[in-house]
PDB file of C-alpha atoms in Angstrom:
ATOM      1  CA  MET C  46      -7.991  31.434   3.510  1.00 38.00           C
ATOM      2  CA  PRO C  47     -10.476  29.016   5.094  1.00 48.00           C
ATOM      3  CA  ASP C  48     -13.397  27.752   3.096  1.00 49.00           C
ATOM      4  CA  ASP C  49     -16.733  26.661   4.508  1.00 51.00           C
ATOM      5  CA  LEU C  50     -17.508  23.186   3.186  1.00 49.00           C
ATOM      6  CA  SER C  51     -21.101  23.065   4.428  1.00 47.00           C
ATOM      7  CA  SER C  52     -22.430  24.462   1.151  1.00 43.00           C
ATOM      8  CA  ARG C  53     -19.972  22.654  -1.116  1.00 55.00           C
ATOM      9  CA  ARG C  54     -19.572  19.053  -2.112  1.00 65.00           C
ATOM     10  CA  LEU C  55     -17.426  17.112   0.365  1.00 69.00           C
ATOM     11  CA  PRO C  56     -13.933  16.048  -0.742  1.00 80.00           C
ATOM     12  CA  THR C  57     -13.665  12.474  -1.988  1.00 86.00           C
ATOM     13  CA  ILE C  58     -10.946   9.980  -1.231  1.00 90.00           C
ATOM     14  CA  ASN C  59      -8.625   9.288  -4.166  1.00 91.00           C
ATOM     15  CA  PRO C  60      -6.072   6.553  -4.922  1.00 92.00           C
ATOM     16  CA  GLY C  61      -2.782   7.076  -3.110  1.00 91.00           C
ATOM     17  CA  GLN C  62      -4.212   9.530  -0.582  1.00 92.00           C
ATOM     18  CA  ILE C  63      -3.854   9.116   3.166  1.00 93.00           C
ATOM     19  CA  TRP C  64      -6.595  10.566   5.336  1.00 95.00           C
ATOM     20  CA  VAL C  65      -5.743  10.917   9.035  1.00 93.00           C
ATOM     21  CA  VAL C  66      -9.047  11.252  10.881  1.00 94.00           C
ATOM     22  CA  GLU C  67      -9.181  12.281  14.539  1.00 91.00           C
ATOM     23  CA  GLN C  68     -12.189  10.757  16.262  1.00 92.00           C
ATOM     24  CA  ASP C  69     -13.609  10.731  19.776  1.00 90.00           C
ATOM     25  CA  ALA C  70     -14.697   7.179  20.674  1.00 88.00           C
ATOM     26  CA  ALA C  71     -17.903   8.469  22.300  1.00 87.00           C
ATOM     27  CA  SER C  72     -19.002  10.557  19.285  1.00 87.00           C
ATOM     28  CA  ALA C  73     -20.547   9.642  15.969  1.00 87.00           C
ATOM     29  CA  LEU C  74     -18.502  10.085  12.809  1.00 88.00           C
ATOM     30  CA  SER C  75     -19.113  13.191  10.732  1.00 88.00           C
ATOM     31  CA  ALA C  76     -20.586  12.746   7.253  1.00 88.00           C
ATOM     32  CA  LEU C  77     -17.209  13.580   5.745  1.00 89.00           C
ATOM     33  CA  ASP C  78     -15.353  10.942   7.757  1.00 91.00           C
ATOM     34  CA  ARG C  79     -18.072   8.321   7.295  1.00 92.00           C
ATOM     35  CA  GLU C  80     -17.862   8.705   3.514  1.00 93.00           C
ATOM     36  CA  ALA C  81     -14.066   8.473   3.619  1.00 93.00           C
ATOM     37  CA  LEU C  82     -14.184   5.255   5.669  1.00 94.00           C
ATOM     38  CA  ILE C  83     -16.802   3.659   3.437  1.00 94.00           C
ATOM     39  CA  ASN C  84     -14.964   4.527   0.210  1.00 93.00           C
ATOM     40  CA  ALA C  85     -11.354   3.834   1.277  1.00 94.00           C
ATOM     41  CA  ASN C  86      -9.495   0.795  -0.007  1.00 95.00           C
ATOM     42  CA  ALA C  87      -7.973   0.257   3.463  1.00 96.00           C
ATOM     43  CA  VAL C  88      -8.730   1.506   6.962  1.00 96.00           C
ATOM     44  CA  ILE C  89      -6.128   1.452   9.721  1.00 95.00           C
ATOM     45  CA  TYR C  90      -7.510   2.273  13.152  1.00 94.00           C
ATOM     46  CA  ASP C  91      -6.693   2.666  16.835  1.00 91.00           C
ATOM     47  CA  ARG C  92      -7.984  -0.422  18.657  1.00 90.00           C
ATOM     48  CA  THR C  93     -10.240   1.664  20.919  1.00 90.00           C
ATOM     49  CA  LEU C  94     -12.182   2.707  17.796  1.00 93.00           C
ATOM     50  CA  ALA C  95     -12.836  -0.867  16.630  1.00 93.00           C
ATOM     51  CA  PRO C  96     -16.581  -0.792  17.517  1.00 93.00           C
ATOM     52  CA  LEU C  97     -17.014   2.364  15.443  1.00 92.00           C
ATOM     53  CA  VAL C  98     -15.160   0.831  12.486  1.00 93.00           C
ATOM     54  CA  ALA C  99     -17.259  -2.348  12.715  1.00 91.00           C
ATOM     55  CA  GLN C 100     -20.477  -0.289  12.582  1.00 92.00           C
ATOM     56  CA  ILE C 101     -19.464   1.773   9.557  1.00 91.00           C
ATOM     57  CA  LEU C 102     -17.486  -0.435   7.187  1.00 91.00           C
ATOM     58  CA  PRO C 103     -19.400  -2.332   4.536  1.00 87.00           C
ATOM     59  CA  MET C 104     -19.049  -6.113   4.306  1.00 86.00           C
ATOM     60  CA  GLY C 105     -15.839  -7.086   2.555  1.00 86.00           C
ATOM     61  CA  ALA C 106     -14.022  -3.803   3.293  1.00 88.00           C
ATOM     62  CA  TYR C 107     -10.438  -4.073   4.493  1.00 93.00           C
ATOM     63  CA  ALA C 108      -9.432  -2.774   7.921  1.00 94.00           C
ATOM     64  CA  GLU C 109      -6.585  -3.532  10.291  1.00 94.00           C
ATOM     65  CA  PRO C 110      -5.772  -2.278  13.783  1.00 93.00           C
ATOM     66  CA  LEU C 111      -2.667  -0.271  14.570  1.00 88.00           C
ATOM     67  CA  SER C 112      -0.129  -2.013  16.745  1.00 77.00           C
ATOM     68  CA  VAL C 113      -0.182  -0.886  20.378  1.00 73.00           C
ATOM     69  CA  ALA C 114       3.347   0.491  19.997  1.00 66.00           C
ATOM     70  CA  GLY C 115       2.280   2.342  16.843  1.00 61.00           C
ATOM     71  CA  GLN C 116      -0.580   4.012  18.694  1.00 59.00           C
ATOM     72  CA  LEU C 117       1.613   5.390  21.464  1.00 62.00           C
ATOM     73  CA  ALA C 118       4.782   6.578  19.741  1.00 63.00           C
ATOM     74  CA  GLY C 119       6.157   7.705  16.426  1.00 67.00           C
ATOM     75  CA  PRO C 120       4.467   9.624  13.641  1.00 76.00           C
ATOM     76  CA  ALA C 121       0.685   9.851  13.328  1.00 78.00           C
ATOM     77  CA  ILE C 122       0.906   8.212   9.907  1.00 87.00           C
ATOM     78  CA  SER C 123       1.772   4.557  10.307  1.00 88.00           C
ATOM     79  CA  PRO C 124       4.351   2.816   8.095  1.00 87.00           C
ATOM     80  CA  ARG C 125       1.563   0.475   6.935  1.00 90.00           C
ATOM     81  CA  ALA C 126      -0.545   3.434   5.715  1.00 90.00           C
ATOM     82  CA  LEU C 127       2.465   4.782   3.810  1.00 88.00           C
ATOM     83  CA  GLU C 128       3.103   1.381   2.260  1.00 90.00           C
ATOM     84  CA  LEU C 129      -0.488   0.972   1.085  1.00 92.00           C
ATOM     85  CA  ALA C 130      -0.711   4.545  -0.250  1.00 91.00           C
ATOM     86  CA  GLY C 131       2.620   4.093  -2.043  1.00 87.00           C
ATOM     87  CA  GLU C 132       1.072   1.145  -3.877  1.00 90.00           C
ATOM     88  CA  GLY C 133      -1.844   3.318  -4.997  1.00 91.00           C
ATOM     89  CA  TRP C 134      -4.467   2.366  -2.403  1.00 93.00           C
ATOM     90  CA  SER C 135      -6.639   5.003  -0.744  1.00 94.00           C
ATOM     91  CA  VAL C 136      -6.071   4.813   3.012  1.00 95.00           C
ATOM     92  CA  VAL C 137      -7.894   6.195   6.040  1.00 96.00           C
ATOM     93  CA  GLN C 138      -6.072   6.116   9.354  1.00 94.00           C
ATOM     94  CA  LEU C 139      -8.543   6.590  12.198  1.00 93.00           C
ATOM     95  CA  VAL C 140      -6.876   7.901  15.380  1.00 91.00           C
ATOM     96  CA  GLU C 141      -8.453   8.376  18.771  1.00 88.00           C
ATOM     97  CA  ALA C 142      -8.713  11.968  20.002  1.00 85.00           C
ATOM     98  CA  ARG C 143      -6.598  11.718  23.136  1.00 79.00           C
ATOM     99  CA  PRO C 144      -3.890  13.840  24.769  1.00 73.00           C
ATOM    100  CA  GLY C 145      -0.623  13.771  22.853  1.00 70.00           C
ATOM    101  CA  ARG C 146      -2.117  13.103  19.436  1.00 71.00           C
ATOM    102  CA  ARG C 147      -1.180  16.536  18.065  1.00 72.00           C
ATOM    103  CA  GLU C 148       2.476  16.061  18.984  1.00 75.00           C
ATOM    104  CA  ARG C 149       2.462  12.914  16.848  1.00 72.00           C
ATOM    105  CA  LEU C 150       1.169  14.955  13.892  1.00 74.00           C
ATOM    106  CA  HIS C 151       4.329  17.050  14.108  1.00 71.00           C
ATOM    107  CA  ILE C 152       6.445  13.978  13.372  1.00 74.00           C
ATOM    108  CA  VAL C 153       6.488  13.723   9.588  1.00 70.00           C
ATOM    109  CA  PRO C 154       7.467  10.293   8.298  1.00 70.00           C
ATOM    110  CA  PRO C 155      10.755  10.556   6.339  1.00 68.00           C
ATOM    111  CA  ALA C 156       9.132   8.660   3.450  1.00 67.00           C
ATOM    112  CA  LEU C 157       6.701  11.552   2.872  1.00 70.00           C
ATOM    113  CA  VAL C 158       9.496  14.110   2.859  1.00 66.00           C
ATOM    114  CA  ARG C 159      11.647  12.005   0.505  1.00 66.00           C
ATOM    115  CA  ALA C 160       8.750  11.346  -1.864  1.00 62.00           C
ATOM    116  CA  ASN C 161       7.781  14.984  -2.281  1.00 62.00           C
ATOM    117  CA  GLY C 162      10.569  17.116  -0.837  1.00 60.00           C
ATOM    118  CA  GLY C 163       8.273  18.811   1.697  1.00 58.00           C
ATOM    119  CA  ASP C 164       6.008  20.265  -1.010  1.00 76.00           C
ATOM    120  CA  LEU C 165       3.319  17.625  -0.536  1.00 82.00           C
ATOM    121  CA  PRO C 166      -0.100  19.332  -0.458  1.00 87.00           C
ATOM    122  CA  VAL C 167      -2.143  18.668   2.684  1.00 89.00           C
ATOM    123  CA  LEU C 168      -5.796  19.574   3.140  1.00 92.00           C
ATOM    124  CA  VAL C 169      -6.605  20.403   6.784  1.00 91.00           C
ATOM    125  CA  ILE C 170     -10.299  20.082   7.634  1.00 92.00           C
ATOM    126  CA  ALA C 171     -11.630  21.271  11.001  1.00 90.00           C
ATOM    127  CA  LYS C 172     -14.945  19.673  11.957  1.00 84.00           C
ATOM    128  CA  THR C 173     -17.516  21.181  14.313  1.00 72.00           C
ATOM    129  CA  ALA C 174     -21.075  19.840  14.378  1.00 62.00           C
ATOM    130  CA  GLU C 175     -21.942  19.494  10.683  1.00 61.00           C
ATOM    131  CA  ARG C 176     -19.754  22.374   9.491  1.00 76.00           C
ATOM    132  CA  TYR C 177     -16.338  22.014   7.964  1.00 82.00           C
ATOM    133  CA  ARG C 178     -13.576  24.534   7.393  1.00 87.00           C
ATOM    134  CA  GLU C 179     -10.617  23.720   5.196  1.00 89.00           C
ATOM    135  CA  TRP C 180      -7.114  25.019   4.606  1.00 89.00           C
ATOM    136  CA  ASP C 181      -4.735  24.014   1.811  1.00 91.00           C
ATOM    137  CA  VAL C 182      -1.173  23.893   3.157  1.00 89.00           C
ATOM    138  CA  SER C 183       2.131  22.282   2.296  1.00 85.00           C
ATOM    139  CA  LEU C 184       3.713  19.571   4.402  1.00 83.00           C
ATOM    140  CA  ASP C 185       6.285  22.117   5.614  1.00 82.00           C
ATOM    141  CA  ALA C 186       3.545  24.409   7.038  1.00 84.00           C
ATOM    142  CA  LEU C 187       1.409  21.664   8.580  1.00 85.00           C
ATOM    143  CA  ALA C 188       2.775  21.905  12.142  1.00 84.00           C
ATOM    144  CA  GLU C 189       2.137  25.641  12.277  1.00 87.00           C
ATOM    145  CA  ILE C 190      -1.488  25.258  11.152  1.00 88.00           C
ATOM    146  CA  ILE C 191      -2.407  22.386  13.491  1.00 85.00           C
ATOM    147  CA  ASP C 192      -0.983  24.267  16.478  1.00 85.00           C
ATOM    148  CA  GLU C 193      -3.725  26.878  15.985  1.00 87.00           C
ATOM    149  CA  PHE C 194      -6.407  24.357  16.987  1.00 84.00           C
ATOM    150  CA  GLY C 195      -7.397  23.390  20.508  1.00 80.00           C
ATOM    151  CA  ASP C 196      -7.458  19.878  21.918  1.00 77.00           C
ATOM    152  CA  ASP C 197     -11.260  19.789  21.541  1.00 80.00           C
ATOM    153  CA  ASP C 198     -11.100  20.525  17.804  1.00 85.00           C
ATOM    154  CA  LEU C 199     -11.201  17.383  15.683  1.00 89.00           C
ATOM    155  CA  LEU C 200      -9.254  17.471  12.427  1.00 91.00           C
ATOM    156  CA  THR C 201      -9.098  15.425   9.276  1.00 92.00           C
ATOM    157  CA  LEU C 202      -5.830  15.695   7.357  1.00 91.00           C
ATOM    158  CA  VAL C 203      -5.783  14.677   3.699  1.00 93.00           C
ATOM    159  CA  PHE C 204      -2.303  13.968   2.370  1.00 90.00           C
ATOM    160  CA  GLU C 205      -2.254  14.101  -1.406  1.00 86.00           C
ATOM    161  CA  PRO C 206      -1.126  10.987  -3.267  1.00 83.00           C
ATOM    162  CA  ILE C 207       2.465  10.069  -2.746  1.00 69.00           C
ATOM    163  CA  ALA C 208       4.368   8.873  -5.797  1.00 57.00           C
ATOM    164  CA  ALA C 209       3.504   5.256  -6.497  1.00 47.00           C
ATOM    165  CA  ARG C 210       6.485   3.048  -7.231  1.00 46.00           C
ATOM    166  CA  TYR C 211       4.483   0.670  -9.377  1.00 44.00           C
ATOM    167  CA  PRO C 212       0.849   0.181 -10.345  1.00 49.00           C
ATOM    168  CA  THR C 213      -1.437  -1.626  -7.984  1.00 50.00           C
ATOM    169  CA  ARG C 214      -2.029  -5.275  -8.778  1.00 54.00           C
ATOM    170  CA  THR C 215      -5.572  -6.562  -8.572  1.00 56.00           C
ATOM    171  CA  HIS C 216      -6.376  -9.412  -6.214  1.00 52.00           C
ATOM    172  CA  ALA C 217      -9.611 -11.149  -5.399  1.00 57.00           C
ATOM    173  CA  PHE C 218     -10.165 -11.769  -1.705  1.00 55.00           C
ATOM    174  CA  THR C 219     -12.878 -11.868   0.921  1.00 58.00           C
ATOM    175  CA  ALA C 220     -12.752 -10.750   4.486  1.00 58.00           C
ATOM    176  CA  ASN C 221     -15.019 -10.146   7.423  1.00 60.00           C
ATOM    177  CA  GLY C 222     -13.917  -6.509   7.468  1.00 59.00           C
ATOM    178  CA  LEU C 223     -11.681  -6.539  10.527  1.00 65.00           C
ATOM    179  CA  ALA C 224      -8.215  -8.014  10.860  1.00 60.00           C
ATOM    180  CA  GLY C 225      -6.609  -8.986  14.146  1.00 54.00           C
TER     181      GLY C 225
END
């Protein structure tokens, strides 16, 4: 059953989670997505959304662009996002809202299926204006749920932490915020 998030506290990004955020390049980020980007350990983004990422990320935050090939084919979740989440980092993958993006959401990376056997919880959040509706589903039911939304509906998908192989090592580094 859908829940209205407008009166509740917004979900927070946790270690090992992957948030896939659909975003129109001409629109401002929702409060939910802005908070996720600011608080994520790593942001992976479509190159067309680079100006938006540069505006939002705080100094020293880590972000890297998706490869051009990665933007056009394959699963919506990049191998790099899976790698970082598997190490315990919180990851936001920002994808441009363009035709064909929903078909990519149907392609589930084999690593997610192997890690959790299809029972991985996924939070689906539909965003309209400043209202949010959410559905808790399993990875197996994700395709059915996302097919209920139109191309104009922007979604944020929160994939629960995948099993970390080993604890995250701490490193000190500085960066200008954008790689590539």
